[in-house]
Coordinates of N, CA and C in Angstrom, one line a residue:
M1 N -31.8 45.4 -48.6 CA -32.1 43.9 -48.7 C -31.7 43.3 -47.3
T2 N -32.7 42.7 -46.7 CA -32.5 42.1 -45.4 C -32.9 40.6 -45.4
I3 N -31.9 39.8 -45.0 CA -32.2 38.3 -45.0 C -32.5 38.0 -43.5
T4 N -33.7 37.3 -43.4 CA -34.0 36.8 -42.0 C -34.3 35.3 -42.1
I5 N -34.0 34.7 -41.0 CA -34.2 33.2 -40.9 C -35.2 33.0 -39.8
R6 N -36.2 32.3 -40.0 CA -37.2 32.0 -39.0 C -37.7 30.6 -39.0
P7 N -38.2 30.1 -37.9 CA -38.8 28.7 -37.9 C -40.1 28.7 -38.8
A8 N -40.3 27.7 -39.5 CA -41.5 27.5 -40.3 C -42.7 27.4 -39.4
V9 N -43.9 27.8 -39.9 CA -45.2 27.6 -39.2 C -46.1 26.9 -40.2
P10 N -47.2 26.4 -39.7 CA -48.1 25.6 -40.6 C -48.5 26.3 -41.9
G11 N -48.6 27.6 -41.8 CA -49.0 28.4 -43.0 C -47.9 28.4 -44.1
D12 N -46.7 27.9 -43.8 CA -45.6 27.8 -44.7 C -45.6 26.5 -45.5
L13 N -46.6 25.6 -45.2 CA -46.5 24.3 -45.8 C -46.4 24.3 -47.3
D14 N -47.3 25.0 -48.0 CA -47.3 25.1 -49.4 C -46.0 25.7 -50.0
T15 N -45.4 26.6 -49.3 CA -44.1 27.2 -49.7 C -43.0 26.2 -49.6
I16 N -43.0 25.4 -48.5 CA -42.0 24.4 -48.3 C -42.1 23.3 -49.4
I17 N -43.3 22.9 -49.7 CA -43.5 21.9 -50.7 C -43.0 22.5 -52.1
A18 N -43.3 23.7 -52.4 CA -42.8 24.3 -53.6 C -41.3 24.3 -53.7
F19 N -40.7 24.6 -52.5 CA -39.2 24.6 -52.5 C -38.7 23.2 -52.7
I20 N -39.3 22.2 -52.1 CA -38.9 20.8 -52.3 C -39.0 20.4 -53.7
R21 N -40.1 20.8 -54.4 CA -40.2 20.5 -55.8 C -39.1 21.2 -56.7
A22 N -38.8 22.4 -56.3 CA -37.8 23.2 -57.0 C -36.4 22.5 -56.8
L23 N -36.2 22.1 -55.6 CA -34.9 21.3 -55.3 C -34.9 20.0 -56.1
A24 N -35.9 19.3 -56.1 CA -36.0 18.0 -56.8 C -35.7 18.3 -58.3
D25 N -36.3 19.3 -58.9 CA -36.0 19.7 -60.3 C -34.5 19.9 -60.5
Y26 N -33.9 20.7 -59.6 CA -32.5 21.1 -59.7 C -31.7 19.8 -59.6
E27 N -32.0 18.9 -58.8 CA -31.3 17.6 -58.6 C -31.6 16.6 -59.6
K28 N -32.5 16.9 -60.5 CA -33.0 16.0 -61.6 C -33.7 14.7 -61.0
L29 N -34.4 15.0 -59.9 CA -35.1 14.0 -59.2 C -36.6 14.3 -59.0
A30 N -37.2 15.1 -59.9 CA -38.6 15.5 -59.8 C -39.5 14.3 -59.7
D31 N -39.2 13.2 -60.3 CA -40.1 12.0 -60.3 C -40.0 11.3 -58.9
A32 N -39.1 11.6 -58.1 CA -38.9 11.0 -56.8 C -39.8 11.6 -55.7
V33 N -40.3 12.8 -56.0 CA -41.2 13.5 -55.0 C -42.5 12.8 -54.9
R34 N -42.8 12.1 -53.8 CA -44.1 11.4 -53.7 C -44.8 11.9 -52.4
L35 N -44.4 13.0 -51.8 CA -45.0 13.3 -50.5 C -46.5 13.6 -50.6
D36 N -47.2 13.3 -49.6 CA -48.6 13.6 -49.4 C -48.7 14.8 -48.5
R37 N -49.4 15.9 -49.0 CA -49.4 17.2 -48.3 C -49.9 17.0 -46.9
A38 N -51.0 16.3 -46.6 CA -51.5 16.2 -45.3 C -50.6 15.4 -44.4
S39 N -50.0 14.3 -44.8 CA -49.1 13.5 -44.0 C -47.8 14.3 -43.7
F40 N -47.3 15.0 -44.8 CA -46.1 15.8 -44.6 C -46.3 16.9 -43.6
G41 N -47.5 17.6 -43.7 CA -47.8 18.6 -42.7 C -47.9 18.1 -41.3
N42 N -48.4 16.9 -41.2 CA -48.5 16.3 -39.8 C -47.1 16.0 -39.3
H43 N -46.3 15.5 -40.1 CA -44.9 15.2 -39.7 C -44.1 16.4 -39.3
L44 N -44.4 17.5 -39.9 CA -43.7 18.8 -39.5 C -44.4 19.5 -38.4
F45 N -45.7 19.6 -38.4 CA -46.4 20.4 -37.4 C -47.4 19.7 -36.5
G46 N -47.5 18.4 -36.6 CA -48.4 17.6 -35.8 C -48.0 17.5 -34.4
P47 N -48.7 16.6 -33.6 CA -48.4 16.4 -32.2 C -47.0 15.9 -31.9
R48 N -46.4 15.1 -32.9 CA -45.0 14.6 -32.7 C -44.2 14.9 -33.9
P49 N -43.7 16.2 -34.0 CA -43.0 16.5 -35.2 C -41.7 15.7 -35.4
M50 N -41.5 15.2 -36.6 CA -40.4 14.4 -37.0 C -39.2 15.2 -37.6
A51 N -39.5 16.4 -38.0 CA -38.5 17.3 -38.6 C -38.9 18.7 -38.4
E52 N -37.9 19.6 -38.6 CA -38.2 21.0 -38.4 C -37.7 21.7 -39.7
V53 N -38.2 22.9 -39.9 CA -37.9 23.7 -41.1 C -37.6 25.1 -40.7
L54 N -36.5 25.7 -41.3 CA -36.2 27.1 -41.2 C -36.5 27.7 -42.6
I55 N -37.1 28.9 -42.6 CA -37.4 29.6 -43.8 C -36.4 30.8 -43.9
A56 N -35.8 31.0 -45.1 CA -35.0 32.2 -45.3 C -35.9 33.2 -46.1
E57 N -35.9 34.4 -45.7 CA -36.6 35.4 -46.3 C -35.7 36.6 -46.7
L58 N -36.0 37.2 -47.9 CA -35.3 38.4 -48.3 C -36.3 39.4 -48.4
D59 N -36.2 40.5 -47.6 CA -37.2 41.5 -47.5 C -38.6 40.9 -47.3
A60 N -38.7 40.0 -46.4 CA -40.0 39.3 -46.0 C -40.6 38.4 -47.0
A61 N -39.9 38.1 -48.1 CA -40.4 37.2 -49.2 C -39.6 35.9 -49.0
P62 N -40.2 34.7 -48.9 CA -39.5 33.4 -48.8 C -38.6 33.2 -50.0
I63 N -37.3 32.9 -49.8 CA -36.4 32.6 -50.9 C -35.7 31.3 -50.7
G64 N -35.9 30.6 -49.6 CA -35.2 29.3 -49.4 C -35.7 28.7 -48.1
F65 N -35.2 27.4 -47.9 CA -35.6 26.7 -46.7 C -34.5 25.7 -46.4
A66 N -34.6 25.2 -45.2 CA -33.8 24.1 -44.8 C -34.6 23.2 -43.9
L67 N -34.6 21.9 -44.1 CA -35.3 20.9 -43.3 C -34.3 20.0 -42.6
F68 N -34.5 19.9 -41.3 CA -33.5 19.1 -40.5 C -34.2 18.3 -39.4
F69 N -33.5 17.4 -38.9 CA -34.0 16.6 -37.8 C -32.8 16.1 -36.9
H70 N -33.1 15.7 -35.7 CA -32.0 15.2 -34.9 C -31.6 13.8 -35.2
N71 N -30.3 13.5 -35.0 CA -29.8 12.2 -35.0 C -29.0 12.0 -33.7
F72 N -28.2 11.0 -33.6 CA -27.5 10.8 -32.3 C -26.2 10.1 -32.6
S73 N -25.1 10.6 -32.0 CA -23.8 10.0 -32.1 C -23.5 9.2 -30.9
T74 N -23.4 7.9 -31.1 CA -23.0 7.0 -29.9 C -21.6 7.3 -29.5
F75 N -20.7 7.6 -30.5 CA -19.3 7.9 -30.1 C -19.2 9.2 -29.3
E76 N -20.0 10.2 -29.7 CA -19.9 11.5 -29.0 C -20.8 11.4 -27.7
G77 N -21.8 10.5 -27.7 CA -22.8 10.5 -26.6 C -23.7 11.7 -26.6
R78 N -23.9 12.3 -27.7 CA -24.7 13.5 -27.8 C -25.5 13.5 -29.1
P79 N -26.6 14.3 -29.1 CA -27.3 14.4 -30.4 C -26.6 15.2 -31.4
G80 N -27.0 15.1 -32.6 CA -26.5 16.0 -33.7 C -27.7 16.4 -34.5
I81 N -27.5 17.2 -35.5 CA -28.5 17.7 -36.4 C -28.1 17.2 -37.8
Y82 N -29.1 16.6 -38.5 CA -28.9 16.1 -39.9 C -29.7 17.1 -40.8
L83 N -29.1 17.7 -41.7 CA -29.7 18.6 -42.6 C -30.1 17.8 -43.8
E84 N -31.4 17.6 -44.0 CA -32.0 16.8 -45.1 C -31.9 17.5 -46.4
D85 N -32.4 18.8 -46.3 CA -32.5 19.6 -47.5 C -32.2 21.0 -47.2
L86 N -31.4 21.7 -48.1 CA -31.2 23.1 -48.1 C -31.3 23.6 -49.5
F87 N -32.2 24.6 -49.7 CA -32.4 25.1 -51.0 C -32.6 26.6 -50.9
V88 N -32.0 27.3 -51.8 CA -32.2 28.8 -52.0 C -32.6 29.0 -53.5
D89 N -33.6 29.7 -53.7 CA -34.1 30.0 -55.0 C -32.9 30.5 -55.9
P90 N -32.7 30.0 -57.1 CA -31.6 30.4 -57.9 C -31.4 31.9 -58.1
A91 N -32.5 32.7 -58.1 CA -32.5 34.1 -58.3 C -31.9 34.8 -57.0
A92 N -31.9 34.1 -55.9 CA -31.4 34.7 -54.6 C -30.1 34.1 -54.2
R93 N -29.5 33.2 -55.0 CA -28.2 32.7 -54.7 C -27.1 33.8 -54.7
G94 N -26.2 33.7 -53.8 CA -25.2 34.8 -53.7 C -25.7 35.9 -52.7
S95 N -26.9 35.8 -52.2 CA -27.4 36.8 -51.3 C -26.9 36.6 -49.9
G96 N -26.4 35.4 -49.6 CA -26.0 35.1 -48.2 C -27.0 34.3 -47.5
A97 N -28.1 33.9 -48.2 CA -29.2 33.2 -47.5 C -28.8 31.8 -47.1
G98 N -28.0 31.1 -48.0 CA -27.5 29.7 -47.7 C -26.6 29.7 -46.4
K99 N -25.7 30.7 -46.4 CA -24.8 30.8 -45.2 C -25.6 31.1 -44.0
A100 N -26.6 32.0 -44.1 CA -27.5 32.4 -43.0 C -28.3 31.2 -42.4
L101 N -28.8 30.4 -43.3 CA -29.5 29.2 -42.9 C -28.5 28.2 -42.1
L102 N -27.3 28.0 -42.6 CA -26.4 27.1 -42.0 C -25.9 27.7 -40.6
S103 N -25.8 29.0 -40.6 CA -25.4 29.7 -39.3 C -26.5 29.5 -38.3
A104 N -27.8 29.6 -38.7 CA -28.9 29.4 -37.8 C -28.9 28.0 -37.3
F105 N -28.5 27.0 -38.2 CA -28.4 25.6 -37.7 C -27.3 25.4 -36.7
A106 N -26.2 26.1 -36.9 CA -25.1 26.0 -36.0 C -25.5 26.5 -34.6
Q107 N -26.2 27.6 -34.6 CA -26.7 28.2 -33.4 C -27.7 27.2 -32.7
I108 N -28.6 26.6 -33.4 CA -29.5 25.6 -32.9 C -28.7 24.5 -32.3
A109 N -27.7 24.0 -33.0 CA -26.9 22.8 -32.6 C -26.2 23.2 -31.2
I110 N -25.7 24.3 -31.2 CA -25.0 24.7 -29.9 C -26.0 24.9 -28.8
E111 N -27.1 25.5 -29.0 CA -28.1 25.7 -28.0 C -28.6 24.4 -27.5
R112 N -28.7 23.4 -28.3 CA -29.3 22.1 -28.0 C -28.2 21.1 -27.5
G113 N -27.0 21.5 -27.4 CA -25.9 20.6 -27.0 C -25.5 19.5 -28.0
C114 N -25.7 19.8 -29.3 CA -25.3 18.9 -30.3 C -23.8 18.8 -30.6
A115 N -23.4 17.7 -31.0 CA -22.0 17.5 -31.3 C -21.6 17.9 -32.7
R116 N -22.6 17.9 -33.6 CA -22.2 18.2 -35.0 C -23.4 18.4 -35.9
L117 N -23.2 19.0 -37.0 CA -24.1 19.1 -38.1 C -23.6 18.2 -39.2
E118 N -24.6 17.5 -39.9 CA -24.2 16.6 -41.0 C -25.2 16.7 -42.1
W119 N -24.7 16.4 -43.3 CA -25.6 16.4 -44.5 C -24.9 15.7 -45.6
A120 N -25.7 15.3 -46.6 CA -25.1 14.7 -47.8 C -25.2 15.7 -49.0
V121 N -24.3 15.6 -49.9 CA -24.4 16.4 -51.1 C -24.1 15.5 -52.3
L122 N -24.8 15.7 -53.4 CA -24.6 15.0 -54.6 C -23.2 15.2 -55.1
D123 N -22.5 14.2 -55.6 CA -21.1 14.3 -56.0 C -20.9 15.2 -57.2
W124 N -22.0 15.4 -58.0 CA -21.9 16.3 -59.2 C -22.1 17.7 -58.9
N125 N -22.6 18.0 -57.7 CA -23.0 19.4 -57.4 C -21.8 20.2 -56.9
E126 N -21.0 20.6 -57.8 CA -19.8 21.3 -57.5 C -20.0 22.7 -56.9
P127 N -21.0 23.4 -57.3 CA -21.2 24.7 -56.6 C -21.5 24.5 -55.1
A128 N -22.3 23.5 -54.8 CA -22.6 23.3 -53.4 C -21.4 22.7 -52.6
I129 N -20.7 21.9 -53.2 CA -19.4 21.3 -52.6 C -18.5 22.5 -52.3
R130 N -18.3 23.4 -53.3 CA -17.4 24.5 -53.0 C -17.9 25.4 -51.9
F131 N -19.2 25.6 -51.9 CA -19.8 26.4 -50.8 C -19.6 25.8 -49.4
Y132 N -19.9 24.5 -49.4 CA -19.7 23.8 -48.1 C -18.3 23.8 -47.6
K133 N -17.3 23.6 -48.5 CA -15.9 23.7 -48.1 C -15.6 25.1 -47.6
S134 N -16.2 26.1 -48.2 CA -15.9 27.5 -47.8 C -16.3 27.8 -46.4
I135 N -17.3 27.1 -45.9 CA -17.7 27.3 -44.5 C -17.1 26.4 -43.5
G136 N -16.1 25.5 -44.0 CA -15.4 24.7 -43.1 C -15.9 23.2 -43.0
A137 N -16.8 22.9 -43.9 CA -17.3 21.5 -43.9 C -16.2 20.5 -44.5
T138 N -16.2 19.3 -44.0 CA -15.3 18.3 -44.5 C -16.1 17.1 -45.0
A139 N -15.7 16.6 -46.2 CA -16.3 15.4 -46.7 C -15.9 14.2 -45.9
M140 N -16.8 13.3 -45.7 CA -16.6 12.1 -44.9 C -16.1 11.0 -45.8
D141 N -14.9 11.1 -46.3 CA -14.4 10.1 -47.2 C -14.4 8.7 -46.5
G142 N -14.7 7.7 -47.3 CA -14.7 6.4 -46.7 C -16.0 5.9 -46.2
W143 N -17.0 6.8 -46.2 CA -18.4 6.5 -45.7 C -19.3 6.4 -46.9
T144 N -20.1 5.5 -47.0 CA -21.1 5.3 -48.1 C -22.5 5.3 -47.5
I145 N -23.4 6.1 -48.0 CA -24.8 6.2 -47.5 C -25.5 5.0 -48.0
N146 N -26.2 4.3 -47.2 CA -27.0 3.1 -47.5 C -28.5 3.5 -47.3
R147 N -29.4 2.8 -48.1 CA -30.8 3.0 -48.0 C -31.5 1.7 -48.2
V148 N -32.6 1.5 -47.4 CA -33.6 0.5 -47.7 C -34.9 1.1 -47.7
D149 N -35.6 1.0 -48.9 CA -37.0 1.6 -49.0 C -37.9 0.7 -49.8
G150 N -39.1 1.1 -50.0 CA -40.1 0.4 -50.8 C -40.2 -1.0 -50.5
P151 N -40.3 -1.9 -51.5 CA -40.5 -3.3 -51.2 C -39.4 -4.0 -50.3
A152 N -38.2 -3.5 -50.5 CA -37.1 -4.0 -49.7 C -37.3 -3.7 -48.2
L153 N -37.8 -2.5 -47.9 CA -38.1 -2.1 -46.5 C -39.2 -3.0 -45.9
T154 N -40.2 -3.3 -46.7 CA -41.3 -4.1 -46.3 C -40.8 -5.5 -46.0
E155 N -40.0 -6.0 -46.9 CA -39.5 -7.4 -46.8 C -38.6 -7.5 -45.6
L156 N -37.7 -6.5 -45.4 CA -36.8 -6.5 -44.2 C -37.6 -6.5 -42.9
A157 N -38.7 -5.8 -42.9 CA -39.5 -5.7 -41.7 C -40.2 -7.0 -41.4
G158 N -40.2 -7.9 -42.4 CA -40.7 -9.2 -42.2 C -42.2 -9.3 -42.2

């Protein structure tokens, strides 16, 4: 059994979308997935990509993915990487694919001169929280994620 991590290519789009839907089901957020395939593909693989994806494969079969993009720390004065989604098929959990994906991110962060990797985890997702702690991640106590979307975003834009 060999785990490989590789950058996604346009031919992976349907696999990535299937992983996103599986992640949404796991997080009990299936009704929140509203992505449009063409627009999503353009944002990943078009002339100005807004995010990147790594694919985890076990013996050449896709078993997981991670979607990320760059952010920037004004305090550090350097970019960072924000991990939006990380998902490994339940049948492949424990294979090392999750850690391999995060290790690949760490390598990318170092190669690109990033100060840090960041992500959010649902507070009820104890298996993920334990896994993240096991690799040295620390929770950012005292910080609350905020969001403006939908009609509130339109109203704020004026």
